[in-house]
Short mmCIF file of C-alpha atoms in Angstrom, two decimals:
data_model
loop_
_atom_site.label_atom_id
_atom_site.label_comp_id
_atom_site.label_asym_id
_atom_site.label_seq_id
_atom_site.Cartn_x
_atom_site.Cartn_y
_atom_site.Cartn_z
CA UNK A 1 114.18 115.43 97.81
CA UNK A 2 112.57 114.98 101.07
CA UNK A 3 111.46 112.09 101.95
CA UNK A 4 109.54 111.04 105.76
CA UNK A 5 108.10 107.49 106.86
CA UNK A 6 105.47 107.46 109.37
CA UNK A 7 105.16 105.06 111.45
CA UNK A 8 107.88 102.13 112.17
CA UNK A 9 104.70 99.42 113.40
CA UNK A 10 104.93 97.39 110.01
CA UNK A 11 107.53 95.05 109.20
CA UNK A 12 108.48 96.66 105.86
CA UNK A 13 109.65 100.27 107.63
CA UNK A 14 112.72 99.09 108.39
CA UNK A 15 113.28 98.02 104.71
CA UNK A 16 111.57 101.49 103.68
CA UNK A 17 114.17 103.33 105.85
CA UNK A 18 117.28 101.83 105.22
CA UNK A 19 116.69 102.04 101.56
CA UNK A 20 115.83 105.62 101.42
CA UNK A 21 118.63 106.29 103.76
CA UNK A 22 120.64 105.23 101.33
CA UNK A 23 119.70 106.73 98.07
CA UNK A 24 121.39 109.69 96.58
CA UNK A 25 119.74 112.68 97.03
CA UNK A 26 117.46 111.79 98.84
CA UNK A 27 116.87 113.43 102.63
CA UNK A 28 114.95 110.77 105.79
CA UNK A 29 113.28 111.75 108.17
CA UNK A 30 111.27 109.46 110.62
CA UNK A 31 108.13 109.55 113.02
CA UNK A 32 106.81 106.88 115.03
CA UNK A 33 104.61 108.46 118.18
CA UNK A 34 102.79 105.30 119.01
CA UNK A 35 106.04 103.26 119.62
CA UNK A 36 104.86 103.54 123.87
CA UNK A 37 101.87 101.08 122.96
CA UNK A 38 103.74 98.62 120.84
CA UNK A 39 104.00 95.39 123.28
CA UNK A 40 107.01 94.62 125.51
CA UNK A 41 109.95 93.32 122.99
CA UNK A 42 108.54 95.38 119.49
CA UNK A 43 111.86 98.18 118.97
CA UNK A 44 110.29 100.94 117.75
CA UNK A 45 110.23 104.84 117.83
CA UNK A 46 113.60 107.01 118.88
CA UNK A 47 115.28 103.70 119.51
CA UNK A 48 114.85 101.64 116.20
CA UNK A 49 115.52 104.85 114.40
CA UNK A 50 119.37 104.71 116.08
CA UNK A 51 119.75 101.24 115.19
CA UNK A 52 118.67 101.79 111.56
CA UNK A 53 120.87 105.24 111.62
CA UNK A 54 118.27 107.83 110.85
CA UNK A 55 117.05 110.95 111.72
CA UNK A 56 113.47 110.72 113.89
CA UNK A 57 111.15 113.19 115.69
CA UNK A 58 108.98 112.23 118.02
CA UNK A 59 105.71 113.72 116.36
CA UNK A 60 104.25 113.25 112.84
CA UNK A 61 103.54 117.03 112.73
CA UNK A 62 107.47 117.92 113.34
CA UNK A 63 108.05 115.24 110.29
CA UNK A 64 105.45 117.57 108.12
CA UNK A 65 107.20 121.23 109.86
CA UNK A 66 109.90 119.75 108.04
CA UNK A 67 108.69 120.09 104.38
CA UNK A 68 108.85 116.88 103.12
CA UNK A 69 108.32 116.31 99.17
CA UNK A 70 106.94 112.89 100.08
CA UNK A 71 105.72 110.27 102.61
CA UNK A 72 105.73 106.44 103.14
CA UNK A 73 102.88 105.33 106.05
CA UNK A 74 103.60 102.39 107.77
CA UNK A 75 101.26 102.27 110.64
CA UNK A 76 99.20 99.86 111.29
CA UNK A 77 96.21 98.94 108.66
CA UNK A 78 93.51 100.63 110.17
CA UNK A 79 95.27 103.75 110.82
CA UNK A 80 96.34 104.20 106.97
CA UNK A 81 93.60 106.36 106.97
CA UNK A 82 94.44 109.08 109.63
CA UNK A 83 98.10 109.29 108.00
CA UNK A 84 96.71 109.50 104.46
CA UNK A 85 94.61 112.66 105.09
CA UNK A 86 97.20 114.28 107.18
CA UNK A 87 99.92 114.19 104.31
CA UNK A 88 96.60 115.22 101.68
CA UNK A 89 96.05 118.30 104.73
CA UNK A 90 99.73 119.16 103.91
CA UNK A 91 99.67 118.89 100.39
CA UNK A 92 102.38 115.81 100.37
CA UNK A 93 102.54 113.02 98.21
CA UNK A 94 102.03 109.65 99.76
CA UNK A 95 103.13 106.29 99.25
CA UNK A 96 100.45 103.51 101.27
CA UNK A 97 101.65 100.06 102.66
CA UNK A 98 99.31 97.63 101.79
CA UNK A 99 96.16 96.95 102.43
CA UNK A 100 94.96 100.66 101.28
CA UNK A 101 92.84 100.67 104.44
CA UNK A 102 90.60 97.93 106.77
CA UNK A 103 86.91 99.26 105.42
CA UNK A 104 86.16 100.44 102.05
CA UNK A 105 84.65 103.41 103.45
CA UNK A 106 88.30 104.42 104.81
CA UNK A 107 89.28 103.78 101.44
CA UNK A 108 87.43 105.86 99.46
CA UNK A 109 87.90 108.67 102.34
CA UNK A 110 91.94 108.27 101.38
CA UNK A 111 91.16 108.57 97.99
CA UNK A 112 89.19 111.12 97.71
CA UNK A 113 91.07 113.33 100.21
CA UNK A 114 94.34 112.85 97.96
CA UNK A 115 91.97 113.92 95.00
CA UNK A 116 90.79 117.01 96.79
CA UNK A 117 94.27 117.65 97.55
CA UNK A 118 95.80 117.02 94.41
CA UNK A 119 98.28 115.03 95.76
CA UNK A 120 99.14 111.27 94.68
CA UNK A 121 97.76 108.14 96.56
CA UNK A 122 100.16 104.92 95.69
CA UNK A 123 99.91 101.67 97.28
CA UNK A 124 103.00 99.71 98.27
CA UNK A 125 102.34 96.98 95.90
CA UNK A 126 106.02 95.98 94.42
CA UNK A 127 105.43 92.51 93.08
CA UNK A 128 104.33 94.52 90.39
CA UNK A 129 108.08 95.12 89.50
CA UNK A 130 109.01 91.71 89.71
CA UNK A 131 111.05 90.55 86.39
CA UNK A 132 108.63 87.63 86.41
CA UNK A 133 105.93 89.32 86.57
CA UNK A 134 107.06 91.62 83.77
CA UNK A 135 107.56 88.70 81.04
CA UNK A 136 103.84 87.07 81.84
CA UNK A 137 102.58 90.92 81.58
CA UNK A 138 104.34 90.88 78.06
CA UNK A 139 102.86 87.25 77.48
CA UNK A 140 99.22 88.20 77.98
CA UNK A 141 99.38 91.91 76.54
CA UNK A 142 101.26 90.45 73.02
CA UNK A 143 98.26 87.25 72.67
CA UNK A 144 101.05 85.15 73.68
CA UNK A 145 98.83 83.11 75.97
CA UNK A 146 96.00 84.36 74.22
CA UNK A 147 92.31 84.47 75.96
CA UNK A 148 93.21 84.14 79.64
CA UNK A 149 91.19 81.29 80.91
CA UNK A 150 92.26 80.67 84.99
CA UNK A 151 94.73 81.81 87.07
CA UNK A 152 96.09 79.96 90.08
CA UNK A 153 98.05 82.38 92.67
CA UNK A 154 99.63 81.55 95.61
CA UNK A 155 101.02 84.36 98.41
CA UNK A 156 102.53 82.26 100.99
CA UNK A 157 104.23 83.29 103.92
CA UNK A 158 105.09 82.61 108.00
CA UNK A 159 103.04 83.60 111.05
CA UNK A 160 103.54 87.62 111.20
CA UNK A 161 102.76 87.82 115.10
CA UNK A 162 106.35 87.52 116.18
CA UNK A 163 107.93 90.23 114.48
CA UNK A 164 104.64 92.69 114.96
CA UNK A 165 101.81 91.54 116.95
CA UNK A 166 99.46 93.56 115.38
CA UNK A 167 99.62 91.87 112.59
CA UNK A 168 97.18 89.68 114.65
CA UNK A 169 95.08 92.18 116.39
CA UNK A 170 91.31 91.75 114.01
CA UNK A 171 91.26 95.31 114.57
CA UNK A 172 94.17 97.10 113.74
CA UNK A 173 95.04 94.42 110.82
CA UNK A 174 91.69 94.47 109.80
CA UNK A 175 91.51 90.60 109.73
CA UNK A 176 94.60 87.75 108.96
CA UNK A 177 96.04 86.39 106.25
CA UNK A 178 93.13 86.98 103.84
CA UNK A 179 93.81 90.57 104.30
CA UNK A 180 97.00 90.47 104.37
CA UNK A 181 98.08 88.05 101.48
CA UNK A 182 94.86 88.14 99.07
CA UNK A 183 95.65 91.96 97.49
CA UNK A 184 98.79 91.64 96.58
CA UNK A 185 97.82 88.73 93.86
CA UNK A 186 93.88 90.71 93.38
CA UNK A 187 96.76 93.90 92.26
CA UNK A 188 98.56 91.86 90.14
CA UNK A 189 95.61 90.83 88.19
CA UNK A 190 93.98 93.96 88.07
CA UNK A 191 96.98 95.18 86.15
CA UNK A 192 97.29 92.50 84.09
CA UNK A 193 93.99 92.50 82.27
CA UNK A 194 94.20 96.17 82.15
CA UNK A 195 90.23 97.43 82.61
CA UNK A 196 88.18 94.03 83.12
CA UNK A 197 87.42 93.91 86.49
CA UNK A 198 86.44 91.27 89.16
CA UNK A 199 83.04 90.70 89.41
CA UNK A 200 82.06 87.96 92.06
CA UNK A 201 84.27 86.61 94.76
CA UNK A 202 83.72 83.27 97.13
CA UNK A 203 86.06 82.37 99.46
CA UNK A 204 86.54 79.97 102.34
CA UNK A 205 89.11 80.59 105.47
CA UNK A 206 90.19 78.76 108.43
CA UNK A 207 92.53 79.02 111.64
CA UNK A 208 93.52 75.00 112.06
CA UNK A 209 97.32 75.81 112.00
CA UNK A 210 97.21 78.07 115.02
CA UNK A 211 94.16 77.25 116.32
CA UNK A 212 93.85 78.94 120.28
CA UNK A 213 97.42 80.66 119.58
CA UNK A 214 95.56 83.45 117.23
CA UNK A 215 91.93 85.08 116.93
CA UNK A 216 92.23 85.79 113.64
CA UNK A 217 92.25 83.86 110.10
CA UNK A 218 95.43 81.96 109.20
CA UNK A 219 94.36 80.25 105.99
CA UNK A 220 92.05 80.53 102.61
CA UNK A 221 91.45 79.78 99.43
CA UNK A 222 89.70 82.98 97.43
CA UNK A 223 87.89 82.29 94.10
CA UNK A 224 87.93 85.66 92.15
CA UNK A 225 85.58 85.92 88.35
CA UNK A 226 86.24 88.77 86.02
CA UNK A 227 84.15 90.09 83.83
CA UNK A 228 86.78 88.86 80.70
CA UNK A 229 85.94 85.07 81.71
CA UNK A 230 88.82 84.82 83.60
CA UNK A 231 88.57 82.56 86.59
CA UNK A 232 91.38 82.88 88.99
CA UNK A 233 92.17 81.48 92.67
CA UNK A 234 94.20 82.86 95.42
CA UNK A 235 95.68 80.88 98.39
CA UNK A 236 96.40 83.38 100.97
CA UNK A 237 97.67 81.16 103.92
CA UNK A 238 100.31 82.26 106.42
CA UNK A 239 101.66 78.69 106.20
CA UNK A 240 105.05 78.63 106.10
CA UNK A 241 106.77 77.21 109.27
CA UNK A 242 109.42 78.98 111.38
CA UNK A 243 112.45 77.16 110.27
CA UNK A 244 111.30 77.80 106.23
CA UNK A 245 114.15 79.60 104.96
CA UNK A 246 111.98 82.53 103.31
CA UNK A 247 109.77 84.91 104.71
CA UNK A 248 107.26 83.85 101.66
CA UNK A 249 106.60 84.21 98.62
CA UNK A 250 104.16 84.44 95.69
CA UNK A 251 103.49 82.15 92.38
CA UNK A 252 100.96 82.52 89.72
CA UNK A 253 100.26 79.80 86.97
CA UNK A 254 98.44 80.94 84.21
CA UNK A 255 96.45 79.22 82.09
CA UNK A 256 95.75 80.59 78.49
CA UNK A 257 94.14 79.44 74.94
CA UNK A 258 97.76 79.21 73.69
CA UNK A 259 99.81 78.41 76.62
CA UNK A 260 100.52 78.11 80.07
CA UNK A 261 103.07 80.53 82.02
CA UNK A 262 104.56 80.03 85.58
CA UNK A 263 106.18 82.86 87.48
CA UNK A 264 107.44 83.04 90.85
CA UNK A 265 108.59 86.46 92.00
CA UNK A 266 110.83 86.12 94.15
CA UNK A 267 112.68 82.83 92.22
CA UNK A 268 115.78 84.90 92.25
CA UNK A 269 117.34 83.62 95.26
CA UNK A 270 119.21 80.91 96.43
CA UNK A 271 117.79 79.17 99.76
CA UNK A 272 118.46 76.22 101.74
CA UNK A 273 118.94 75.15 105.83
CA UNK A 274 121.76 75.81 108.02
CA UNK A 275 122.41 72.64 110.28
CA UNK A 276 124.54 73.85 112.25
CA UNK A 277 122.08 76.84 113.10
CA UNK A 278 119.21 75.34 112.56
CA UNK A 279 117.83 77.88 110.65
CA UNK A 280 116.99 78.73 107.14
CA UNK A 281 119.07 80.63 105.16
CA UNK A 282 118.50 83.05 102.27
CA UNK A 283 120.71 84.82 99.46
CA UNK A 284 118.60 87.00 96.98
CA UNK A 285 120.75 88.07 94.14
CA UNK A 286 118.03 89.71 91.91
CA UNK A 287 115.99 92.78 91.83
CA UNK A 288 114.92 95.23 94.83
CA UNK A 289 111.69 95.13 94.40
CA UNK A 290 110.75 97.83 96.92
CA UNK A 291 113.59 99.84 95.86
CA UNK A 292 111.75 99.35 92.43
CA UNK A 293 108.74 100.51 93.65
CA UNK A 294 109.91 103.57 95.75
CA UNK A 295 112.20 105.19 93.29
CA UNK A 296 109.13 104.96 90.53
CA UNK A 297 106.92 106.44 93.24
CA UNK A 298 109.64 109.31 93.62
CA UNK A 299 110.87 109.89 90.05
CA UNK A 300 107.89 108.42 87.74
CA UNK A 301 108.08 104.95 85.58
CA UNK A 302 110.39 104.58 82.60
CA UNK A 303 108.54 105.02 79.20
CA UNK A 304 106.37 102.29 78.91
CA UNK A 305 107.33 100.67 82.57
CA UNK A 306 104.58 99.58 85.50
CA UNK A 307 103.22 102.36 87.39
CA UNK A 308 102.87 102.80 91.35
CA UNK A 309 99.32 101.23 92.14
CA UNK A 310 96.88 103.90 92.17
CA UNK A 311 94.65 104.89 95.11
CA UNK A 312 91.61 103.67 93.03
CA UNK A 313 93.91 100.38 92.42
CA UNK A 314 94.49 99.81 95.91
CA UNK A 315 90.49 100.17 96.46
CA UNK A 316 89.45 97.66 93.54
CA UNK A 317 92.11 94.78 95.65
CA UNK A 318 90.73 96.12 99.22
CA UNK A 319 87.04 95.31 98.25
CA UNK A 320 88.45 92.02 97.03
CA UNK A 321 89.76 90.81 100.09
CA UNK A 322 86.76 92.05 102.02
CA UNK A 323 84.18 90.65 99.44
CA UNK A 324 86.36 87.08 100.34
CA UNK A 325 85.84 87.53 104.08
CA UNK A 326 82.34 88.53 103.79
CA UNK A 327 81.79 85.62 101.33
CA UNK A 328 83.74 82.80 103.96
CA UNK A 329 81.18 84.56 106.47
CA UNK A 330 77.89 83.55 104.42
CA UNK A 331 78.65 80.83 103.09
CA UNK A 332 78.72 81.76 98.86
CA UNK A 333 79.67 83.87 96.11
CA UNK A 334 79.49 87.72 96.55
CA UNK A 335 78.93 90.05 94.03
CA UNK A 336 81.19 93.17 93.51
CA UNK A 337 79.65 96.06 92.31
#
């Protein structure tokens, strides 16, 4: 199988790369033309493709010349959208880093170009293969918990600027952490309750941590209602400090008729402080998540195992997040359609 990734701008490529470089039979091949405009210090194009070990081009239509079977972008957020329709123009399935797009216009462009096309849209949304996720799915769908009734969520994580500025820029991130952190939890939950679907979002969002160092939003607190009664929030700060010794991470505590269920998906590490480096250090031990992800994208889910986010999936979370930024803009709730 033939796999290309497109684009080396977000942080995950790296992971994406070195992962499908090593998987058996599966063929890499890389493409990042826009390394030239990445600021002074970013690695990127012919270079970081050396230090990772894998074959690059230095144009995305050489990448498609080469007849891949499938395609990871991992360009900036608001050019998800070019990348998308040139893999539908070429008749390639294509695997989406997250957020789907910056607009929901993009978004529905994407998908309906991959529908036209008849090729599949995912979204990289792997906390859906997260062990912990996978026993409070089996809670809820069995009546374990019975009638959801809130939902607390948490997706935590350090200032992205220093290992991609862009992540930063309001335009090519299509905002801060509200974009960034708010869909992966809005996913989770769309999954879990399995055809109820949000209905009115309010949020609120700030920039006190790094006030004058950023332009964009660095904190907030989204308040999602479903049209099952659920009520669930979603803290999407970037608020870890540098020395934390995890990139992030992301909780949910769920409160039912019958019970109450905590996960954490990424608990399976151990983590602590190196004083003698000052600097955090982290062991995972449990499941590759992205590796999870990816080789469902390539080879399908197990019988009765979570599928790939959907194009249409990633479109529900997208107009999440932007209902919560238009929301913390006027002030109360918006209404989804």
């Amino acid at each position: 199988m033939k796999v290309g990734v497109l684009s080396f701008a977000h942080v995950h490529a790296a992971g994406y790369a070195r992962l499908l470089r090593d998987m058996p039979g599966v063929e890499l091949l890389t493409s990042d033309p826009d390394a030239d405009a990445a600021p002074p210090g970013e690695v990127r194009g012919q270079a970081f493709a050396e230090q990772l070990g894998v074959g690059h081009v230095p144009t995305y239509r050489a990448l498609f010349d080469w007849g891949p079977d499938a395609v990871i972008v991992a360009s900036e957020n608001s050019r998800h959208r070019e990348l998308v329709e040139l893999a539908a123009k070429y008749g390639v399935d294509v695997l989406c880093e997250k957020p789907l797009a910056t607009t929901a216009e993009d978004g529905e462009a994407m998908v309906a170009a991959c529908r036209e096309a008849g090729v599949r849209l995912g979204v990289a949304y792997p906390v859906r293969f997260s062990p912990a996720y996978a026993a409070l799915r089996e809670a809820v769908r069995s009546g374990g918990t019975g009638r959801v009734l809130t939902v607390a969520g948490a997706n935590n994580g350090g200032l992205p600027a220093g290992a991609r500025a862009w992540f930063v820029d309001p335009v090519l991130a299509g905002g801060g952490a509200m974009m960034d952190h708010t869909v992966h939890i809005a996913d989770l939950l769309d999954e879990l309750f399995a055809g109820a679907r949000a209905v009115e979002v309010y949020a609120q969002s700030n920039n006190l941590m790094y006030e004058g160092e950023v332009e964009v939003d660095t904190a907030g607190l989204v308040t999602v209602r479903y049209d099952n009664g659920a009520v669930a929030t979603i803290d999407c700060s970037w608020s870890h400090p540098d020395h934390h010794p995890t990139w992030g991470g992301l909780e949910l505590q769920l409160v039912g008729e019958k019970a109450t269920v905590e996960m954490d998906a990424f608990g399976q590490v151990v983590s602590g402080f190196d004083e003698r480096n000052r600097s955090g250090v982290l062991l995972p031990w449990g499941t590759d998540l992205d590796g999870a992800m990816v080789r469902t994208f390539l080879h399908g889910a197990a019988d009765g195992g979570v599928q790939v986010a959907d194009g249409e999936a990633g479109l529900r979370s997208l107009r999440v997040a932007l209902a919560g930024y238009e929301s913390a803009r006027q002030g109360r709730p918006v209404p989804l359609d």
